[in-house]
Short mmCIF file of C-alpha atoms and ligand atoms in Angstrom, two decimals:
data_model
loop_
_atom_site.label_atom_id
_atom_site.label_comp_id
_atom_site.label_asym_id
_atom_site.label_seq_id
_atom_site.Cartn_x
_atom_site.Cartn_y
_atom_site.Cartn_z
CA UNK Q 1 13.88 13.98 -40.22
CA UNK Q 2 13.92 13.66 -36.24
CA UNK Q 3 14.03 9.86 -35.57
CA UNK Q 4 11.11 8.40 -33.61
CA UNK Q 5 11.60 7.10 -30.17
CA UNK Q 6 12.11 3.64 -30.07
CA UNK Q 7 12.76 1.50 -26.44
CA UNK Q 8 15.97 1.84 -24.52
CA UNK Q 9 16.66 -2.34 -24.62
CA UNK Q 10 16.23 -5.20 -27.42
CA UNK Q 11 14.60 -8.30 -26.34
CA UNK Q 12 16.66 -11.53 -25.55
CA UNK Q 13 13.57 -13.65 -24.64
CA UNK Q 14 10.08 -14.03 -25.51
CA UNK Q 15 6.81 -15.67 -23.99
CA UNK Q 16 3.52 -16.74 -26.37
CA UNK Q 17 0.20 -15.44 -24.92
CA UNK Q 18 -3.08 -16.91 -26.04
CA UNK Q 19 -6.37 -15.96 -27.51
CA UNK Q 20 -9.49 -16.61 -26.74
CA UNK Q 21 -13.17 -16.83 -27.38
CA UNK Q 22 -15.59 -14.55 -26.64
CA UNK Q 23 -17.90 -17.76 -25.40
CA UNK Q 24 -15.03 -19.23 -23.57
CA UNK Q 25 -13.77 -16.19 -21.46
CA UNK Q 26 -17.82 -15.48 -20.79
CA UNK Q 27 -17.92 -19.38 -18.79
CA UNK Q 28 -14.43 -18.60 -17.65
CA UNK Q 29 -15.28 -15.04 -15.72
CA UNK Q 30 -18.48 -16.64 -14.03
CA UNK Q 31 -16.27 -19.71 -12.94
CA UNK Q 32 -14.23 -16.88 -11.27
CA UNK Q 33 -17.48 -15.22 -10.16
CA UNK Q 34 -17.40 -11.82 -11.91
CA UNK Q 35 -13.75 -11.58 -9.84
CA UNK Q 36 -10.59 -11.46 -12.58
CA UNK Q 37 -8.15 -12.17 -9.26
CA UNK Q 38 -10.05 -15.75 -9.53
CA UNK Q 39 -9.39 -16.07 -12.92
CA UNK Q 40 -6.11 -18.85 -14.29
CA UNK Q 41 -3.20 -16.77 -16.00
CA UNK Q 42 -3.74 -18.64 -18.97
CA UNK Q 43 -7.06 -17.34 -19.48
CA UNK Q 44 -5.78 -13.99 -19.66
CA UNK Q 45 -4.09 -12.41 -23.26
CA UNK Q 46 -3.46 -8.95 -22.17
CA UNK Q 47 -2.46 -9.25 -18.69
CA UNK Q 48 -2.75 -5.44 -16.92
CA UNK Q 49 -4.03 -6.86 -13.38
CA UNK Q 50 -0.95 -4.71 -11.99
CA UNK Q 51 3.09 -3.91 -12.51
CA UNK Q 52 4.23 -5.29 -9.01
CA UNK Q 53 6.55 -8.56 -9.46
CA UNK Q 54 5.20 -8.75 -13.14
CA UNK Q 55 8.58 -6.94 -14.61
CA UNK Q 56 10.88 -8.63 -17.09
CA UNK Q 57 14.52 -8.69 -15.81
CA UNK Q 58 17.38 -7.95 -17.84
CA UNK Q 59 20.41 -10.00 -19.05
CA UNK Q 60 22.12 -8.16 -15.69
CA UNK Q 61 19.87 -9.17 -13.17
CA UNK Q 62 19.57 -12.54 -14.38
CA UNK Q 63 23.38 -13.12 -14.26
CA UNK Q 64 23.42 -11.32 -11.02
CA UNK Q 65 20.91 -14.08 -10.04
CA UNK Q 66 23.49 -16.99 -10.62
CA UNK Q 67 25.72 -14.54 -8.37
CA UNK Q 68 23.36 -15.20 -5.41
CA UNK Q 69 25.03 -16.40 -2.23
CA UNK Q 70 22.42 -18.58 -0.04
CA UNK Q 71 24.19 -17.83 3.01
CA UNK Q 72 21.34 -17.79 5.90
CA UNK Q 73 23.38 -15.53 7.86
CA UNK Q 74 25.57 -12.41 6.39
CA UNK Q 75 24.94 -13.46 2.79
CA UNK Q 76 27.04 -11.28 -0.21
CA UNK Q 77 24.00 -10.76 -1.91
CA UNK Q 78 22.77 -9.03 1.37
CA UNK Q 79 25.65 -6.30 1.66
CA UNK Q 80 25.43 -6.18 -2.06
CA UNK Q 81 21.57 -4.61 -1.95
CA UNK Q 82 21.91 -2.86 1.16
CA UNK Q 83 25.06 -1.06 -0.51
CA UNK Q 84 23.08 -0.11 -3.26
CA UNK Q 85 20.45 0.90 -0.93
CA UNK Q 86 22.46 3.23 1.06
CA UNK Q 87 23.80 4.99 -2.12
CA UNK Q 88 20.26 5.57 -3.30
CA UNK Q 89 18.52 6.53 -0.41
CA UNK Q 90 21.20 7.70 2.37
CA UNK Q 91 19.85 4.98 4.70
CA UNK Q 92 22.22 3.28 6.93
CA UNK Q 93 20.01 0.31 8.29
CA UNK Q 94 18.09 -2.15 5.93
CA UNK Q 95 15.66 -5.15 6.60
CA UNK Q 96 14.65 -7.24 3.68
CA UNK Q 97 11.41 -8.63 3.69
CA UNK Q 98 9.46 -10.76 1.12
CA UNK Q 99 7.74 -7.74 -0.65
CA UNK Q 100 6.10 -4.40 -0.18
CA UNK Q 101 3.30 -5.38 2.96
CA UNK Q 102 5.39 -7.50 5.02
CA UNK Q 103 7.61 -4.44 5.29
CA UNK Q 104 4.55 -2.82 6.71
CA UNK Q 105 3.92 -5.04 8.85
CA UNK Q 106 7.05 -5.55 10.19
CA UNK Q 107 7.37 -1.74 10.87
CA UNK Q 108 3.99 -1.37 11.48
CA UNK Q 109 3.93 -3.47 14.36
CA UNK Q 110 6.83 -1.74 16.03
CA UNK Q 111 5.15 1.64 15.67
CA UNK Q 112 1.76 1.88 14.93
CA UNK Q 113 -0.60 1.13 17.86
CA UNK Q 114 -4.28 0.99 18.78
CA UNK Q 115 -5.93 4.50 18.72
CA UNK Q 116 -3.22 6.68 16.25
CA UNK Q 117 -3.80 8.15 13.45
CA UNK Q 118 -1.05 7.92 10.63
CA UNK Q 119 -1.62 10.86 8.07
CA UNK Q 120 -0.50 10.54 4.67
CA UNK Q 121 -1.76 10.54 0.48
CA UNK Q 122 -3.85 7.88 -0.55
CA UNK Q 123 -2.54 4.87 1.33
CA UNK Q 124 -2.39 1.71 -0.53
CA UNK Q 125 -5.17 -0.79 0.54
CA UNK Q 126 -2.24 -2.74 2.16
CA UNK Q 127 -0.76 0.01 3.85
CA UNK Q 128 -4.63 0.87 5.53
CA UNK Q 129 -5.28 -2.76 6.02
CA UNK Q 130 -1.78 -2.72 8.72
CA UNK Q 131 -3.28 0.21 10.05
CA UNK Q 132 -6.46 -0.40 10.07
CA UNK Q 133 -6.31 -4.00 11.51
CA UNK Q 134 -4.17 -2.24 14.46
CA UNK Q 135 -7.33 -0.49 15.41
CA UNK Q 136 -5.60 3.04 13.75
CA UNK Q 137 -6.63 5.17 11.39
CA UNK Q 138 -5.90 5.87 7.61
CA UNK Q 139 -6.04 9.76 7.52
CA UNK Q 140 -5.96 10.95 3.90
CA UNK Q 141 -4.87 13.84 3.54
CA UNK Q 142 -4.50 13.73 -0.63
CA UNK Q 143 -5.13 17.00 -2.04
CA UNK Q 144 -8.45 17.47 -3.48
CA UNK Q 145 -7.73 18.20 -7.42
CA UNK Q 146 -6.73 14.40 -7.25
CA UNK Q 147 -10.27 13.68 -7.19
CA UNK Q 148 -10.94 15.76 -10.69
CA UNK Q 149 -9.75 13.10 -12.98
CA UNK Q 150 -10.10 15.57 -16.04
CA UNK Q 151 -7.76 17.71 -14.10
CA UNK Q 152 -4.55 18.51 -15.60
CA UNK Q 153 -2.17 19.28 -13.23
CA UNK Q 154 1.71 17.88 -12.93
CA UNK Q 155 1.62 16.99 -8.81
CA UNK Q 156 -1.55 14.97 -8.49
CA UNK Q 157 -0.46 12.84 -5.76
CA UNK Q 158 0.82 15.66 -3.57
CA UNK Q 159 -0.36 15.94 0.53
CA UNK Q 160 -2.66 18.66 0.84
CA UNK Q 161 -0.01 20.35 3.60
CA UNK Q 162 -3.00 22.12 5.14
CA UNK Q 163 -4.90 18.89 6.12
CA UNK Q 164 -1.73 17.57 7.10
CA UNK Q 165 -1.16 20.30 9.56
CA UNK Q 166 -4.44 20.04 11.01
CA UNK Q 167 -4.09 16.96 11.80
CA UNK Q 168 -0.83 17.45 13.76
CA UNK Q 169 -2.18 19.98 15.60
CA UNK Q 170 -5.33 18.29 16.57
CA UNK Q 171 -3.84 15.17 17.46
CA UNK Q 172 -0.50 15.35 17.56
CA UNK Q 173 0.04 12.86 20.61
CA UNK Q 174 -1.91 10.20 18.69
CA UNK Q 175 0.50 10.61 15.33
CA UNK Q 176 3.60 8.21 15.74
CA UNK Q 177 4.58 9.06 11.73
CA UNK Q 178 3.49 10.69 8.30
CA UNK Q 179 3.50 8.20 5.06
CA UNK Q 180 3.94 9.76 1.80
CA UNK Q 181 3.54 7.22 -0.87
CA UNK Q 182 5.52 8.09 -4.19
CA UNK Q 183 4.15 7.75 -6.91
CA UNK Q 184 0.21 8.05 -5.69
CA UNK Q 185 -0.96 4.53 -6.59
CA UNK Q 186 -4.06 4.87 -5.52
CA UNK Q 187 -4.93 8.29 -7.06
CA UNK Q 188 -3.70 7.38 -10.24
CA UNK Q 189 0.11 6.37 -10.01
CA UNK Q 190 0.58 10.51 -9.99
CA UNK Q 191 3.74 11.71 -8.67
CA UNK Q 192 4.48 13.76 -5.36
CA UNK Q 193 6.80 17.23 -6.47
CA UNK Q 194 9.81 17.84 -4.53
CA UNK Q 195 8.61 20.91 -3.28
CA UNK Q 196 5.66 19.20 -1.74
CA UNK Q 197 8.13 16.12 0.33
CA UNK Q 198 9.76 19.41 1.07
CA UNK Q 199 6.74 20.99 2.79
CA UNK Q 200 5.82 17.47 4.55
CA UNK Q 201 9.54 17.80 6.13
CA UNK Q 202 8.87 20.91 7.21
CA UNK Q 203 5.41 20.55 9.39
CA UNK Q 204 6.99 16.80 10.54
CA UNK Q 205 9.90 18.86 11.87
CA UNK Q 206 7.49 21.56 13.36
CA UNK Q 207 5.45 19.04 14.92
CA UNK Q 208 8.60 16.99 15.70
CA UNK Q 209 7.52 14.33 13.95
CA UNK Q 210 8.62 11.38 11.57
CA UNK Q 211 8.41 10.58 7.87
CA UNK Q 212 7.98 7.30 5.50
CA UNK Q 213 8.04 7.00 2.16
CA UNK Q 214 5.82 4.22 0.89
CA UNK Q 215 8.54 3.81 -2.19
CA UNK Q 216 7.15 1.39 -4.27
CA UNK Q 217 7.26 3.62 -7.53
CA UNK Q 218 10.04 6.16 -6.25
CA UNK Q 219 12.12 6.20 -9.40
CA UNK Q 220 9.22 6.49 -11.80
CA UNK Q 221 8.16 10.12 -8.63
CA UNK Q 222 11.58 11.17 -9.41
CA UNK Q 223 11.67 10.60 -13.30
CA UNK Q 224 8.10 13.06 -13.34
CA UNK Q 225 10.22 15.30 -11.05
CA UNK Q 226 12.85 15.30 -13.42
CA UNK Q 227 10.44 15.90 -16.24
CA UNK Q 228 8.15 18.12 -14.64
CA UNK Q 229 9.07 20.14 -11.63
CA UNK Q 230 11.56 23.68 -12.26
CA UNK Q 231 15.04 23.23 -11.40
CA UNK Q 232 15.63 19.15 -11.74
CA UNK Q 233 15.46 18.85 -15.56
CA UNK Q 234 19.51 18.73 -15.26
CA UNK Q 235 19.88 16.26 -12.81
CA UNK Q 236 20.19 12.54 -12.74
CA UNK Q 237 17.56 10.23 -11.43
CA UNK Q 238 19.71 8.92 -8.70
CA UNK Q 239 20.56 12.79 -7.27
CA UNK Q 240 16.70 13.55 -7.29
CA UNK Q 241 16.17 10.22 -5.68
CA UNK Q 242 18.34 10.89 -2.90
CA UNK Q 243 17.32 14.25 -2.66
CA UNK Q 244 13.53 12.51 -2.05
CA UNK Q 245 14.88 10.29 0.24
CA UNK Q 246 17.10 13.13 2.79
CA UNK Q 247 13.23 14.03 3.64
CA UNK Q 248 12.50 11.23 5.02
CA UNK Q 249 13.38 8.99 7.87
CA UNK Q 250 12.63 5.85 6.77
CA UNK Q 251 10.62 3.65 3.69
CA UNK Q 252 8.92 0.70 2.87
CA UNK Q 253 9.43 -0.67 -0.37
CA UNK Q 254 7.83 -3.07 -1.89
CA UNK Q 255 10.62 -3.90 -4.67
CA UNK Q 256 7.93 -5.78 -7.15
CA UNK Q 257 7.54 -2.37 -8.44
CA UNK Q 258 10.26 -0.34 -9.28
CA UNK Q 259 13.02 -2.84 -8.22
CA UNK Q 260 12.29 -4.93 -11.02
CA UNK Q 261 12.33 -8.19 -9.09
CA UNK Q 262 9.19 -11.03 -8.98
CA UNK Q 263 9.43 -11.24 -5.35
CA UNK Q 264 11.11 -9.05 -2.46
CA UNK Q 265 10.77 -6.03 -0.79
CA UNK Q 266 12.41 -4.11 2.81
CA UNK Q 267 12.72 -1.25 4.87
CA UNK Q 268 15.43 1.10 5.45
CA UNK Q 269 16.01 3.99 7.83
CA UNK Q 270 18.23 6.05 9.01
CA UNK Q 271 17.10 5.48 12.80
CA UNK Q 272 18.96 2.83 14.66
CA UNK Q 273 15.70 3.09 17.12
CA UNK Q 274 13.74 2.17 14.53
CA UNK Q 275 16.27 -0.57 13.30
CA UNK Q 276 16.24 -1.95 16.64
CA UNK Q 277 12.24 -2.00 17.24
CA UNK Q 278 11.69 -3.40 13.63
CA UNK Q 279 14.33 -6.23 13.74
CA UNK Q 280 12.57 -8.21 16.82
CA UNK Q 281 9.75 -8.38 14.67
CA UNK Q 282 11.61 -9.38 11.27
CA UNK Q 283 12.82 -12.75 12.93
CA UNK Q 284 9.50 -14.32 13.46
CA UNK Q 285 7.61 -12.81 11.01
CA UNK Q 286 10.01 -12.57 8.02
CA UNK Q 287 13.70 -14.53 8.54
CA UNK Q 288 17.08 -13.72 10.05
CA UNK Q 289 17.97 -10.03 9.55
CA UNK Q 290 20.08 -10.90 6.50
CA UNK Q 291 17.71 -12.42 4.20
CA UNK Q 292 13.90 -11.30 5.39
CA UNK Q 293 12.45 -13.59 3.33
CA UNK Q 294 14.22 -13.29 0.40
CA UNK Q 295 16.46 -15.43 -1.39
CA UNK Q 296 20.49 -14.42 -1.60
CA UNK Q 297 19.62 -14.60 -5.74
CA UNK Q 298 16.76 -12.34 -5.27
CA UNK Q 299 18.78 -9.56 -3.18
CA UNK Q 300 21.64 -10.10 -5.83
CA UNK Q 301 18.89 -9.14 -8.84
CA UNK Q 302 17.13 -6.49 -6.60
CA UNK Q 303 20.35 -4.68 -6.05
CA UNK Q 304 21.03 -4.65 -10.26
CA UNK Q 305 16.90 -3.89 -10.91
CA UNK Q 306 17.60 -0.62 -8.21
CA UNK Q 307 20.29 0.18 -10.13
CA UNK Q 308 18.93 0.18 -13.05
CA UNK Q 309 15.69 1.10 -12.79
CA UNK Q 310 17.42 4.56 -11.29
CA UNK Q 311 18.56 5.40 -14.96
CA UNK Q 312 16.82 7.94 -17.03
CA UNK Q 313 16.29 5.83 -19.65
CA UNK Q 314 15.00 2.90 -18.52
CA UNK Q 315 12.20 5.14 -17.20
CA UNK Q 316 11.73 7.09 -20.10
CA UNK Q 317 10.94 4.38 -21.95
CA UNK Q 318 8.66 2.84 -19.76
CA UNK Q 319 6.74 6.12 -19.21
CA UNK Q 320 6.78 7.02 -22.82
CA UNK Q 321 4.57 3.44 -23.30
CA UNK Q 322 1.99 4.51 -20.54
CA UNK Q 323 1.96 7.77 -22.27
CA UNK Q 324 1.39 5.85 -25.88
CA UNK Q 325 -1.74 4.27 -24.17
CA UNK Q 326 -3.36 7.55 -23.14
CA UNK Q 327 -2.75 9.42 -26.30
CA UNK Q 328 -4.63 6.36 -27.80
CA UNK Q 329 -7.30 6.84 -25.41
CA UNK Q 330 -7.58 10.78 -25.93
CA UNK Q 331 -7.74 9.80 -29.47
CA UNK Q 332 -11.40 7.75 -28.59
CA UNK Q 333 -12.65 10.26 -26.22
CA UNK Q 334 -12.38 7.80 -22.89
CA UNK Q 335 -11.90 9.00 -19.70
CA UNK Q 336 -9.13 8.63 -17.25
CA UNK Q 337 -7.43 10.27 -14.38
CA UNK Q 338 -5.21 13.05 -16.46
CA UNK Q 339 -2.95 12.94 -16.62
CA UNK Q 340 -1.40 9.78 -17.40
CA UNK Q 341 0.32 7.92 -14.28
CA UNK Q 342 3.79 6.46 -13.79
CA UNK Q 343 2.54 2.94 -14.02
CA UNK Q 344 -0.75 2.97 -15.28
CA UNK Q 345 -3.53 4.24 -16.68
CA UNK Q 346 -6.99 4.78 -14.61
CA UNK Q 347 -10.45 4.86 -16.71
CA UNK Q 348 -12.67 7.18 -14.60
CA UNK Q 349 -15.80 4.21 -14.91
CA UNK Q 350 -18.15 6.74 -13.69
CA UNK Q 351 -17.63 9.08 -16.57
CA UNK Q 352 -18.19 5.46 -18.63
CA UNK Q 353 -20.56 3.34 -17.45
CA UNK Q 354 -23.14 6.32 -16.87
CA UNK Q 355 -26.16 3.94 -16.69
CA UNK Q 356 -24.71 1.35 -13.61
CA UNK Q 357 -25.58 3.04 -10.36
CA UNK Q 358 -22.38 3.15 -7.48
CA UNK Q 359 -24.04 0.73 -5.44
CA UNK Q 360 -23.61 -1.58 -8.48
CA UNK Q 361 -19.85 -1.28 -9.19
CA UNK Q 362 -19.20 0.35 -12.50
CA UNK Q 363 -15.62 0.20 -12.54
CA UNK Q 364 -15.84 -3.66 -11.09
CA UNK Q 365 -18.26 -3.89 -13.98
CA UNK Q 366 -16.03 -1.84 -16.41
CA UNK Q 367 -13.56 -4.47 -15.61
CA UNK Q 368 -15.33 -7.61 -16.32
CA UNK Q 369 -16.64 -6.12 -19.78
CA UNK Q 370 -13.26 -5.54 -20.80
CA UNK Q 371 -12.06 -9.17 -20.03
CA UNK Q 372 -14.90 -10.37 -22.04
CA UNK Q 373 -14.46 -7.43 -24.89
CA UNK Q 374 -10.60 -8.90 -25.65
CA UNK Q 375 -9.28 -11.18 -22.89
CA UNK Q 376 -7.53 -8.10 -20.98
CA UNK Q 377 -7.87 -8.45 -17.41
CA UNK Q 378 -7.42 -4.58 -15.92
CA UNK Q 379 -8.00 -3.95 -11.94
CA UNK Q 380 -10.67 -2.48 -10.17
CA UNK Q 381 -9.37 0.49 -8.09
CA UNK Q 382 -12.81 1.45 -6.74
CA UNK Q 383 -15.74 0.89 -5.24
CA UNK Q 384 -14.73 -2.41 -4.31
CA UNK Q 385 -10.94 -1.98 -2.99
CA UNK Q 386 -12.45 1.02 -1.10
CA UNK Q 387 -13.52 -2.24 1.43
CA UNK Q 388 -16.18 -0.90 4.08
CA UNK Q 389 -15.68 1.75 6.82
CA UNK Q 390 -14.43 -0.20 9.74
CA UNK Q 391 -16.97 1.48 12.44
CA UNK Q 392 -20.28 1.85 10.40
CA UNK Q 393 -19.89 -1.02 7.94
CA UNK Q 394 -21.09 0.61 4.94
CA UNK Q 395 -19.46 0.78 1.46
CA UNK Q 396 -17.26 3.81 1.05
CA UNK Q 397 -18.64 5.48 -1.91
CA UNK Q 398 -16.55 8.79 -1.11
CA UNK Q 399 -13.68 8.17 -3.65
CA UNK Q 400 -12.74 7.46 -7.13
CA UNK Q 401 -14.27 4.10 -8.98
CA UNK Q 402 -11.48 3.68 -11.21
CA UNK Q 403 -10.23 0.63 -13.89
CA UNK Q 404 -6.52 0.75 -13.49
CA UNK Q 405 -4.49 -0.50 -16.46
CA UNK Q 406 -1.09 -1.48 -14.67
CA UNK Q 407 1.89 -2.32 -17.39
CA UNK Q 408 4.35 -4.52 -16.80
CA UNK Q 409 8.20 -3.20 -17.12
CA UNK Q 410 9.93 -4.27 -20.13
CA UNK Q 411 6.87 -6.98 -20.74
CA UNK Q 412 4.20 -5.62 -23.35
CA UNK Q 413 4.88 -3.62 -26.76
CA UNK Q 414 3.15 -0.67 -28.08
CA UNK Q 415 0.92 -2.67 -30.80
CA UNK Q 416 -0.32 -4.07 -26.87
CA UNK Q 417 -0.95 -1.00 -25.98
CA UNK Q 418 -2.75 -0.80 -29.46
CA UNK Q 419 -5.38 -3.81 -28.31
CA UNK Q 420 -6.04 -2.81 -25.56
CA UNK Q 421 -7.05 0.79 -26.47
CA UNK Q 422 -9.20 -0.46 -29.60
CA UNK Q 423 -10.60 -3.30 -27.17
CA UNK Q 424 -12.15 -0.10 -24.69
CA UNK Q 425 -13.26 1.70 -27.25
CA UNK Q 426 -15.67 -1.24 -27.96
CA UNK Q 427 -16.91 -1.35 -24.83
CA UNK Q 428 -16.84 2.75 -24.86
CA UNK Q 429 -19.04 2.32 -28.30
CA UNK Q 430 -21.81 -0.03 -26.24
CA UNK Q 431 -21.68 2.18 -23.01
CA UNK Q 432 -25.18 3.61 -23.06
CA UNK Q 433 -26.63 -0.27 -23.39
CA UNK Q 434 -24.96 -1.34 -20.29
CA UNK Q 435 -27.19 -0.67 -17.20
CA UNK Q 436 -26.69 -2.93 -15.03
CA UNK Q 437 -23.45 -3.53 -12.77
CA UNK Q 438 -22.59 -6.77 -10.40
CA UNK Q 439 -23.54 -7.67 -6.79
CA UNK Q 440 -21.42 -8.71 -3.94
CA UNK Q 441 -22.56 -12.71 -3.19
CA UNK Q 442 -19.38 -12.81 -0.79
CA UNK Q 443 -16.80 -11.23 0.84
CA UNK Q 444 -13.91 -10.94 3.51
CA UNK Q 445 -13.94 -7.70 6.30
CA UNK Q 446 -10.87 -6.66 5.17
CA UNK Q 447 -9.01 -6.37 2.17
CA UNK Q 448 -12.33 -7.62 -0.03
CA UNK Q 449 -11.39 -7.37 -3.83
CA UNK Q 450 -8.57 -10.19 -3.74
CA UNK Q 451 -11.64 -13.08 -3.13
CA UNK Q 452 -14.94 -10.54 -3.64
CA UNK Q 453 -17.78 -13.08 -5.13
CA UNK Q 454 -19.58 -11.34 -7.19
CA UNK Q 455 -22.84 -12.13 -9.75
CA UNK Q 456 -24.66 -9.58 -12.79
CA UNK Q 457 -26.68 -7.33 -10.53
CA UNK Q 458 -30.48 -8.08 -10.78
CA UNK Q 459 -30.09 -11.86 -11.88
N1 F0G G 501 2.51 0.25 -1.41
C1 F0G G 501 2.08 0.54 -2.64
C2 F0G G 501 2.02 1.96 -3.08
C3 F0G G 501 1.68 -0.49 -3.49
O1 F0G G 501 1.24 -0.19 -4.70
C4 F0G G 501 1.76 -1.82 -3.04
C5 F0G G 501 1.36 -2.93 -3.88
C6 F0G G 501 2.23 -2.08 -1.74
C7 F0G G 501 2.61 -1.01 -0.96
C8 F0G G 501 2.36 -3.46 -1.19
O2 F0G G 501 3.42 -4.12 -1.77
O3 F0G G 501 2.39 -6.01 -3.06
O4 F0G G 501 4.81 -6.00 -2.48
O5 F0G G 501 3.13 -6.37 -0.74
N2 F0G G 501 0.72 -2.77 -4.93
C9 F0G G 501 0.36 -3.79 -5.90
C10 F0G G 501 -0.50 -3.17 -6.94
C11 F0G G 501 -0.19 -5.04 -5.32
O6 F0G G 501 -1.03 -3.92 -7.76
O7 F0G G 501 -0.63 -1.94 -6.97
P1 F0G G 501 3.42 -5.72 -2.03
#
């Protein structure tokens, strides 16, 4: 008999989650007006808000932690990651920062300015809000089968090359770089092919241009490259990794994600221009070149997590879990982007919640009946995170309105995965009798969902 697959680790430590009542998490959610940001931890069993800085280190990275040296300047821990860096990526010069935005910003600032346009795949609402706030523009240039969530195709995430190149040769003065973010958060977590970086290299070069990877979820890109994509099903995570990384010129990272850390992130390049223009703004914004923001004992565990997290296994088993989830769901009929993401699954709410009109939120409302269904708090990746178009003001209605099921690394088991699939197909059962979605009582210009007040549409 073949033996089943079972986890690549054992666990050393374990945390109790509570229960609750239907009646309690009902006064709870309209304490945090229909907004599960606003909601306390502890009135949350199933936590799937998102996988950034929610990992569970391993016996490594928590020695490596004791390891850290607090130096302000120069600090061990410091040469340690960047060395690890550098053997990853290829890049010579790294910047820590204290995660994945403040690495945009610090970049961002040096090279983004008002009037460009920076081209790339579905950037992350982070990522458009440091363009966007520079008085730039967001171009997505995502190819369009992303958009199909029934759609069954390996590359999802992929730049659409020929939107790309119109863009560079419309306005190629107005273009300081390209961002490719790998894996596709935003359309699903769905991976970016070689061949596609590859093609991005090759109209940045035409148009003498640069490239960053937005890396948050680079080793679970190269694991589906591995997996997926002819030619790279013989070699190691690390090799396709670098191989990613020789196409670009730089990354952010935020290093929540697939670093395995709580807190941290940077940005490294092989540029010393780009060095040099991004270090005058890492001292006042972030710390002294050495530490960015981050502690020496959270460099020390970052460089192990990289590590790591850059092994085929590790990956495997975290992707085989994500992959447990969606068979679940095929098994009930629901909906999501297909196929499955890196880290995450995304419920298409639009295919669900049939009877709530767009203007009312399904997949905001998708998420609130799924708190109150089981105490799992998912995230809306919609409607709502969409924010409004920055020169008309009106909602942006023109994507997907999606209920994104982050997991944690290392953090849930499959009978989890288990809950929270019977838990949807509850809600999935009682679909047709939910017609009405939520309202927007308050919110920020920018960057909404995080404090979004919201109350039941209609009451
Ligand atoms: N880029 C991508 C692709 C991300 O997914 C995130 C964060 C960031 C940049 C920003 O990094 O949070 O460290 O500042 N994504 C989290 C999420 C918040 O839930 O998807 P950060």
């Amino acid at each position: 008999m073949e033996l089943p697959f079972a986890e690549s680790w054992k666990i050393k430590m374990v945390e109790p989650i509570k229960k609750s009542t239907r009646a309690e998490r009902e006064q709870w959610l309209k304490e945090a007006n229909y907004n599960v940001f606003q909601l306390e931890g502890d009135q949350v069993y199933i936590d799937l808000l998102t996988d950034s800085g929610t990992g569970a280190m391993s016996d490594r990275q928590w020695a490596a932690l004791m390891m850290g040296d607090e130096s302000y300047a120069g600090s061990r821990s410091f040469y340690q990651l960047k060395d690890v860096i550098n053997r990853i990526t290829g890049f010579d010069y790294v910047i820590p920062t204290h995660q994945g935005r403040a690495a945009e910003n610090v970049l961002f600032s040096a090279l983004v300015k008002e009037g460009d346009i920076v081209p790339g795949n579905s950037h992350f609402d982070t990522t458009k809000g440091h363009i966007e706030s520079r008085k730039a523009v967001a171009l997505d240039c995502t190819v369009d089968e992303a958009k199909d969530t029934q759609l069954e195709i390996p590359f999802k995430g992929n730049v659409d090359p020929k939107k790309l190149e119109a863009a560079l040769e419309q306005n190629a003065d107005k273009i300081p770089f390209i961002i490719v973010t790998i894996t596709n958060n935003t359309a699903g977590g769905q991976p970016v092919s070689m061949a596609n970086l590859r093609e991005v290299r090759r109209l940045a070069d035409k148009y003498n241009k640069r490239v960053i990877f937005d890396s948050a979820r680079f080793a679970e890109n190269a694991y589906f490259i591995k997996t997926r994509e002819e030619g790279y099903a013989d070699k190691t995570i690390k090799e396709i990794a670098h191989e990613m990384f020789d196409l670009a010129d730089g990354m952010t990272m935020s290093a929540k994600k697939d670093g395995i850390v709580n807190m941290g992130g940077f940005i490294a390049t092989r540029h010393e221009d780009w060095y040099e223009a991004a270090k005058k703004f890492c001292i006042p914004f972030e710390g002294y070149l050495t530490y960015g923001g981050m502690n020496g004992r959270d460099m020390a565990a970052l460089a192990v997590g990289l590590d790591e997290n850059t092994e085929f296994d590790n990956l495997e088993t975290r992707i085989h879990q994500v992959e447990y989830l969606a068979s679940l769901l095929d098994e009930y009929g629901i909906p999501y982007q297909r196929p499955a993401g890196g880290h995450a699954i995304f419920i298409d709410a639009s295919k669900v919640l049939t009877n709530v009109p767009k203007e009312e939120f399904p997949a905001q409302t998708l998420t609130c009946e799924l708190y109150l269904e089981a105490g799992i708090r998912g995230c809306e990746i919609g409607y709502i995170l969409a924010d409004r178009d920055p020169v008309t003001r009106e909602n942006r209605f023109g994507g997907l309105d999606l209920l994104r099921l982050a997991i944690a690394r290392r953090v849930y088991t499959d009978n989890h995965m288990k809950v929270i699939a019977a838990a949807l197909k509850n809600v999935y059962d009682r679909r047709n009798e939910i017609t009405r979605g939520v309202e927007i009582v308050w919110e920020a210009p920018l960057m909404r969902h995080f404090t979004v007040k919201l109350k039941p549409a209609g009451k």
